[in-house]
Amino acid sequence: MQHAQSKTAQRFKYKFEGVVQGVGFRPFVYKIAKKYNIKGFVNNSSEGVFVEAEGLKDDLEKFLKEFKISLPPLAKIDKITSKEIELKKSKEFEIVQSLNLNSKYASISPDIAICEDCLKELRDKKNRRYEYYLTNCTNCGPRYTIIDRVPYDRANTSMVKFRMCDECEKEYKNPNDRRYHAQPISCHKCGPSLKFYKTYNKEIFATNEDAIKLCAKSIKRGNIVAIKGLGGFHIVCSATSPKSVKLLRKRKNRPTKPFAVMFENIEDIKKVAILTKKEEELILSKEKPIVIVKKKDPHKLRKRELPVTSFVAPMIDRIGVFLPYTPLHHLLFDYVKCPMVATSANLSNEPIIKDIDELCKKLDNVVDYVLDFNRDIINACDDSVVQAIGDSQEVIRLARGYAPKYKKLPFKLKDKILCVGANQKNTITLAFEDILVTSPHIGDLGSIESMEYFKRTVESFKRFYDFEPNIIVCDKHPTYETTKWAKEYQKSHSDIKLFQVQHHYAHILSCMAEFDIRERVLGFSFDGTGYGDDKAIWGGEVFECDNKNYKRIYHFKYIKLIGGEKAIKEPKRVALAMLFEEYKLKDILNMDIPTVKNFSKTEIKNLHKIWKNTTIQTSSLGRIFDAIGSLCDILQISNYEGESGLIIESFYDSTVKKSFDFSIKDKEIILNNLMQQSLKIMNENLNKNDKKRLISSMFLNTIAKIILQLSQKSNINSIVLSGGVFQNKTLLEKTVKKLEQIGKKVYFQQNTPINDGGISQGQAWWMIKNKNIL
């Protein structure tokens, strides 16, 4: 009886949802349909991919099984729905034209680094795409950055203006070809052209292959060049030349912030960095992110090893490394033959630049030359930044290769929710139907240009998904640009409801969303700045919370901020404020320590008056990092966010087991006389670096010990660690290990940003869990 049933023909209609467009999914379906003698068709739609499959029961079962074991590398199925329909007795299996439906719920694939097949063709002299600088296929190349609207067809991308040659068109239409419906398909004959310009007057010096060679010569001569990538321009110079890197720092007004370095291969990275197995895996992954790794001691490098000048990442023991991810990068290394600084082309607090006119207008005094191609970037997208935490990863910047980021919900929403995130490291998140999608990194919203970029991103995502929000969620901070924008948007759309979520609670919620945590958690939310419910600046918070409510059970004792925002950029002010808490003014004036020596006596007296009268207070752990940095002369003026934490981490010594005294009184975490304890070490008969090493190590040990002690006191077993302070790899790894040793279940974000880039997802999660929207 069973055998007879297996010989009966059936026809099913399937809908596949997830990342199933622009990733070779339809030709994959076509090939397995042919393999199992299935008839029918497959087509793209704005809801996903539809398949009608007719065949014998056994063959249909084998057909479906293939979706679990041999998907294309970039495809991801979130959901399959099916229903049996009437037989149509189809004669063939076909790939039919895309359907344009009213709703748009298809996932847009992130841009992906060049695949091994395309790389082999790039090096094959017999292949027609030999040394073709924009080669790609369905398994690699641009996606998000070139799409204007869905479905993902060539007519809806920036490739629409390039007419395919006969050979490309043949590949494009052949379901058995790797480039079947690869929308950016092109070649030397029909693709975009490459040009090498002088910046200030856009004079063309060379085109195509000659442009690459001339660009390489310019870099080797010490010049600074802007090179177009997938989502915007990089500013590039030789990473081995101190002169070039110092020149770039001067022109870009970037005194100490680390630069990322692109290496030709993993072997060259290993010459300058110590890699764990997980770090190597991340560097070699198909996303090719920037990976933060530990430098080798430069004094131990052999002469024949490729040097990277210390000016690339001064004063810290980490370096951001990544591999070439476009064919153009690979071809450039053929001639440059050394690691290259590759940093985002932008002005401070502005988004990455994506077209040559803007680049020449804004950076003509920074770069000497430009290597550009005329395939337009519709959606700018920066490089992703990650680091390994044990055998897991931590996302610092969610962008190329990882975003847009999708999370499938196990239910459908009746509302359309737009969450606009924080003011720094901004992302937006949309929640609708049964998906939650987070945008790539937008950045710090500290300029008109960055706010325009934010607005463009909102409009792009609304266009992608026919999305008009009826709910907007923002932060509680009244002066955040996103908060102001949300309130203005609501004024002009009276039917929209506006909700606000506390910043540090949103950090915890973002982690809870990633792991779908449903139980009550003990959440440690540590960062630099966030608006508190009592109108103080929070940043060292401990919550008991679930997906609906939170209770602030502990926080670091408040510090007065001398000069408000100015104190955030001047660690010496925070340290001075903490000295005022512990010492009399006359004693401070006579101190021979770095913090005090950075002010005149008159300045100290005036700042003491300001301190006594100020009402601006903070519980921020980030500011305490700053105070420690100032006291032991690690950092007096901050050049970039989190600088003191990075330098303190570089001084950490695992052999130091001591920590500073602290106490918990009522709701306050008190670092008992932290300045006095630190000054005692500063007065010991040790060299300067040993003092820095001891204080830095004891401080990180203290924070880990505080988290451990509070976790032990709690009867809650699930611990969440979130916020920018936990970008400190040493602190996070140490804390996770100690918590797991006492049997706690520890969560920290691994696929979404642990810093403010995750705030929009946390806002969305709160809204989903708090509104009757099912």
CSV table of N, CA, C and O in Angstrom, one decimal, residues 187-223:
chain,number,residue,atom,x,y,z
A,187,CYS,N,31.1,42.4,-17.3
A,187,CYS,CA,32.4,42.0,-17.7
A,187,CYS,C,33.2,43.2,-18.3
A,187,CYS,O,32.7,44.3,-18.3
A,188,HIS,N,34.4,42.9,-18.8
A,188,HIS,CA,35.2,44.0,-19.4
A,188,HIS,C,34.5,44.7,-20.5
A,188,HIS,O,34.6,45.9,-20.6
A,189,LYS,N,33.7,44.0,-21.2
A,189,LYS,CA,33.0,44.6,-22.4
A,189,LYS,C,31.8,45.5,-22.0
A,189,LYS,O,31.7,46.6,-22.6
A,190,CYS,N,31.0,45.1,-21.0
A,190,CYS,CA,29.8,45.8,-20.8
A,190,CYS,C,29.6,46.4,-19.4
A,190,CYS,O,28.6,47.0,-19.1
A,191,GLY,N,30.6,46.3,-18.5
A,191,GLY,CA,30.5,46.7,-17.2
A,191,GLY,C,30.9,48.1,-16.9
A,191,GLY,O,31.4,48.9,-17.9
A,192,PRO,N,30.8,48.6,-15.7
A,192,PRO,CA,31.3,49.9,-15.3
A,192,PRO,C,32.8,50.1,-15.6
A,192,PRO,O,33.5,49.2,-15.6
A,193,SER,N,33.1,51.4,-15.8
A,193,SER,CA,34.5,51.7,-16.1
A,193,SER,C,35.2,52.2,-14.8
A,193,SER,O,34.6,52.7,-13.9
A,194,LEU,N,36.5,51.9,-14.8
A,194,LEU,CA,37.3,52.3,-13.6
A,194,LEU,C,38.2,53.5,-14.0
A,194,LEU,O,38.9,53.4,-15.1
A,195,LYS,N,38.3,54.5,-13.2
A,195,LYS,CA,39.1,55.7,-13.5
A,195,LYS,C,39.9,56.1,-12.3
A,195,LYS,O,39.5,56.0,-11.1
A,196,PHE,N,41.1,56.6,-12.6
A,196,PHE,CA,42.0,57.1,-11.6
A,196,PHE,C,42.1,58.7,-11.8
A,196,PHE,O,42.6,59.1,-12.8
A,197,TYR,N,41.7,59.4,-10.7
A,197,TYR,CA,41.6,60.9,-10.8
A,197,TYR,C,42.6,61.6,-9.9
A,197,TYR,O,43.0,61.1,-8.9
A,198,LYS,N,42.9,62.8,-10.3
A,198,LYS,CA,43.4,63.8,-9.4
A,198,LYS,C,42.2,64.4,-8.6
A,198,LYS,O,41.2,64.8,-9.2
A,199,THR,N,42.3,64.5,-7.3
A,199,THR,CA,41.2,64.8,-6.5
A,199,THR,C,40.6,66.2,-6.8
A,199,THR,O,39.4,66.4,-7.1
A,200,TYR,N,41.4,67.2,-6.7
A,200,TYR,CA,40.9,68.6,-6.7
A,200,TYR,C,40.2,69.0,-8.0
A,200,TYR,O,39.3,69.8,-8.1
A,201,ASN,N,40.7,68.5,-9.2
A,201,ASN,CA,40.1,68.9,-10.4
A,201,ASN,C,39.5,67.7,-11.3
A,201,ASN,O,39.1,67.9,-12.4
A,202,LYS,N,39.5,66.6,-10.7
A,202,LYS,CA,38.9,65.4,-11.3
A,202,LYS,C,39.6,65.1,-12.7
A,202,LYS,O,38.9,64.6,-13.6
A,203,GLU,N,40.8,65.4,-12.8
A,203,GLU,CA,41.6,65.1,-14.0
A,203,GLU,C,41.8,63.6,-14.1
A,203,GLU,O,42.3,63.0,-13.1
A,204,ILE,N,41.5,63.0,-15.2
A,204,ILE,CA,41.6,61.5,-15.3
A,204,ILE,C,43.0,61.2,-15.8
A,204,ILE,O,43.5,61.7,-16.9
A,205,PHE,N,43.8,60.4,-15.0
A,205,PHE,CA,45.1,60.0,-15.4
A,205,PHE,C,45.2,58.6,-16.0
A,205,PHE,O,46.1,58.4,-16.8
A,206,ALA,N,44.2,57.7,-15.7
A,206,ALA,CA,44.3,56.4,-16.3
A,206,ALA,C,42.9,55.7,-16.1
A,206,ALA,O,42.1,56.2,-15.3
A,207,THR,N,42.6,54.7,-16.9
A,207,THR,CA,41.4,54.0,-16.8
A,207,THR,C,41.6,52.5,-16.7
A,207,THR,O,42.7,52.0,-17.1
A,208,ASN,N,40.6,51.8,-16.2
A,208,ASN,CA,40.6,50.3,-16.1
A,208,ASN,C,41.9,49.7,-15.5
A,208,ASN,O,42.3,50.2,-14.5
A,209,GLU,N,42.5,48.8,-16.2
A,209,GLU,CA,43.7,48.1,-15.6
A,209,GLU,C,44.8,49.0,-15.3
A,209,GLU,O,45.5,48.9,-14.3
A,210,ASP,N,45.0,50.0,-16.2
A,210,ASP,CA,46.1,51.0,-16.0
A,210,ASP,C,45.8,51.9,-14.7
A,210,ASP,O,46.7,52.3,-14.1
A,211,ALA,N,44.5,52.1,-14.5
A,211,ALA,CA,44.2,52.9,-13.3
A,211,ALA,C,44.6,52.2,-12.0
A,211,ALA,O,45.1,52.8,-11.0
A,212,ILE,N,44.5,50.8,-12.0
A,212,ILE,CA,44.9,50.0,-10.8
A,212,ILE,C,46.4,50.2,-10.6
A,212,ILE,O,46.9,50.4,-9.5
A,213,LYS,N,47.1,50.0,-11.7
A,213,LYS,CA,48.6,50.1,-11.6
A,213,LYS,C,49.1,51.4,-11.1
A,213,LYS,O,50.0,51.5,-10.3
A,214,LEU,N,48.5,52.5,-11.7
A,214,LEU,CA,48.9,53.8,-11.3
A,214,LEU,C,48.5,54.1,-9.8
A,214,LEU,O,49.2,54.8,-9.1
A,215,CYS,N,47.3,53.6,-9.4
A,215,CYS,CA,46.9,53.8,-8.0
A,215,CYS,C,47.9,53.1,-7.1
A,215,CYS,O,48.3,53.7,-6.1
A,216,ALA,N,48.3,51.9,-7.4
A,216,ALA,CA,49.3,51.2,-6.6
A,216,ALA,C,50.6,52.0,-6.5
A,216,ALA,O,51.2,52.1,-5.4
A,217,LYS,N,51.1,52.5,-7.6
A,217,LYS,CA,52.3,53.3,-7.6
A,217,LYS,C,52.2,54.5,-6.6
A,217,LYS,O,53.1,54.8,-5.9
A,218,SER,N,51.0,55.1,-6.7
A,218,SER,CA,50.8,56.3,-5.8
A,218,SER,C,50.9,56.0,-4.4
A,218,SER,O,51.4,56.7,-3.5
A,219,ILE,N,50.3,54.8,-4.0
A,219,ILE,CA,50.3,54.4,-2.6
A,219,ILE,C,51.7,54.1,-2.2
A,219,ILE,O,52.2,54.5,-1.1
A,220,LYS,N,52.5,53.4,-3.0
A,220,LYS,CA,53.8,53.0,-2.7
A,220,LYS,C,54.7,54.2,-2.6
A,220,LYS,O,55.7,54.2,-1.8
A,221,ARG,N,54.4,55.3,-3.3
A,221,ARG,CA,55.2,56.6,-3.2
A,221,ARG,C,54.8,57.4,-2.0
A,221,ARG,O,55.4,58.4,-1.7
A,222,GLY,N,53.8,56.9,-1.2
A,222,GLY,CA,53.5,57.6,0.1
A,222,GLY,C,52.3,58.5,0.0
A,222,GLY,O,51.9,59.2,0.9
A,223,ASN,N,51.6,58.5,-1.2
A,223,ASN,CA,50.4,59.3,-1.4
A,223,ASN,C,49.2,58.7,-0.6
A,223,ASN,O,49.2,57.5,-0.3
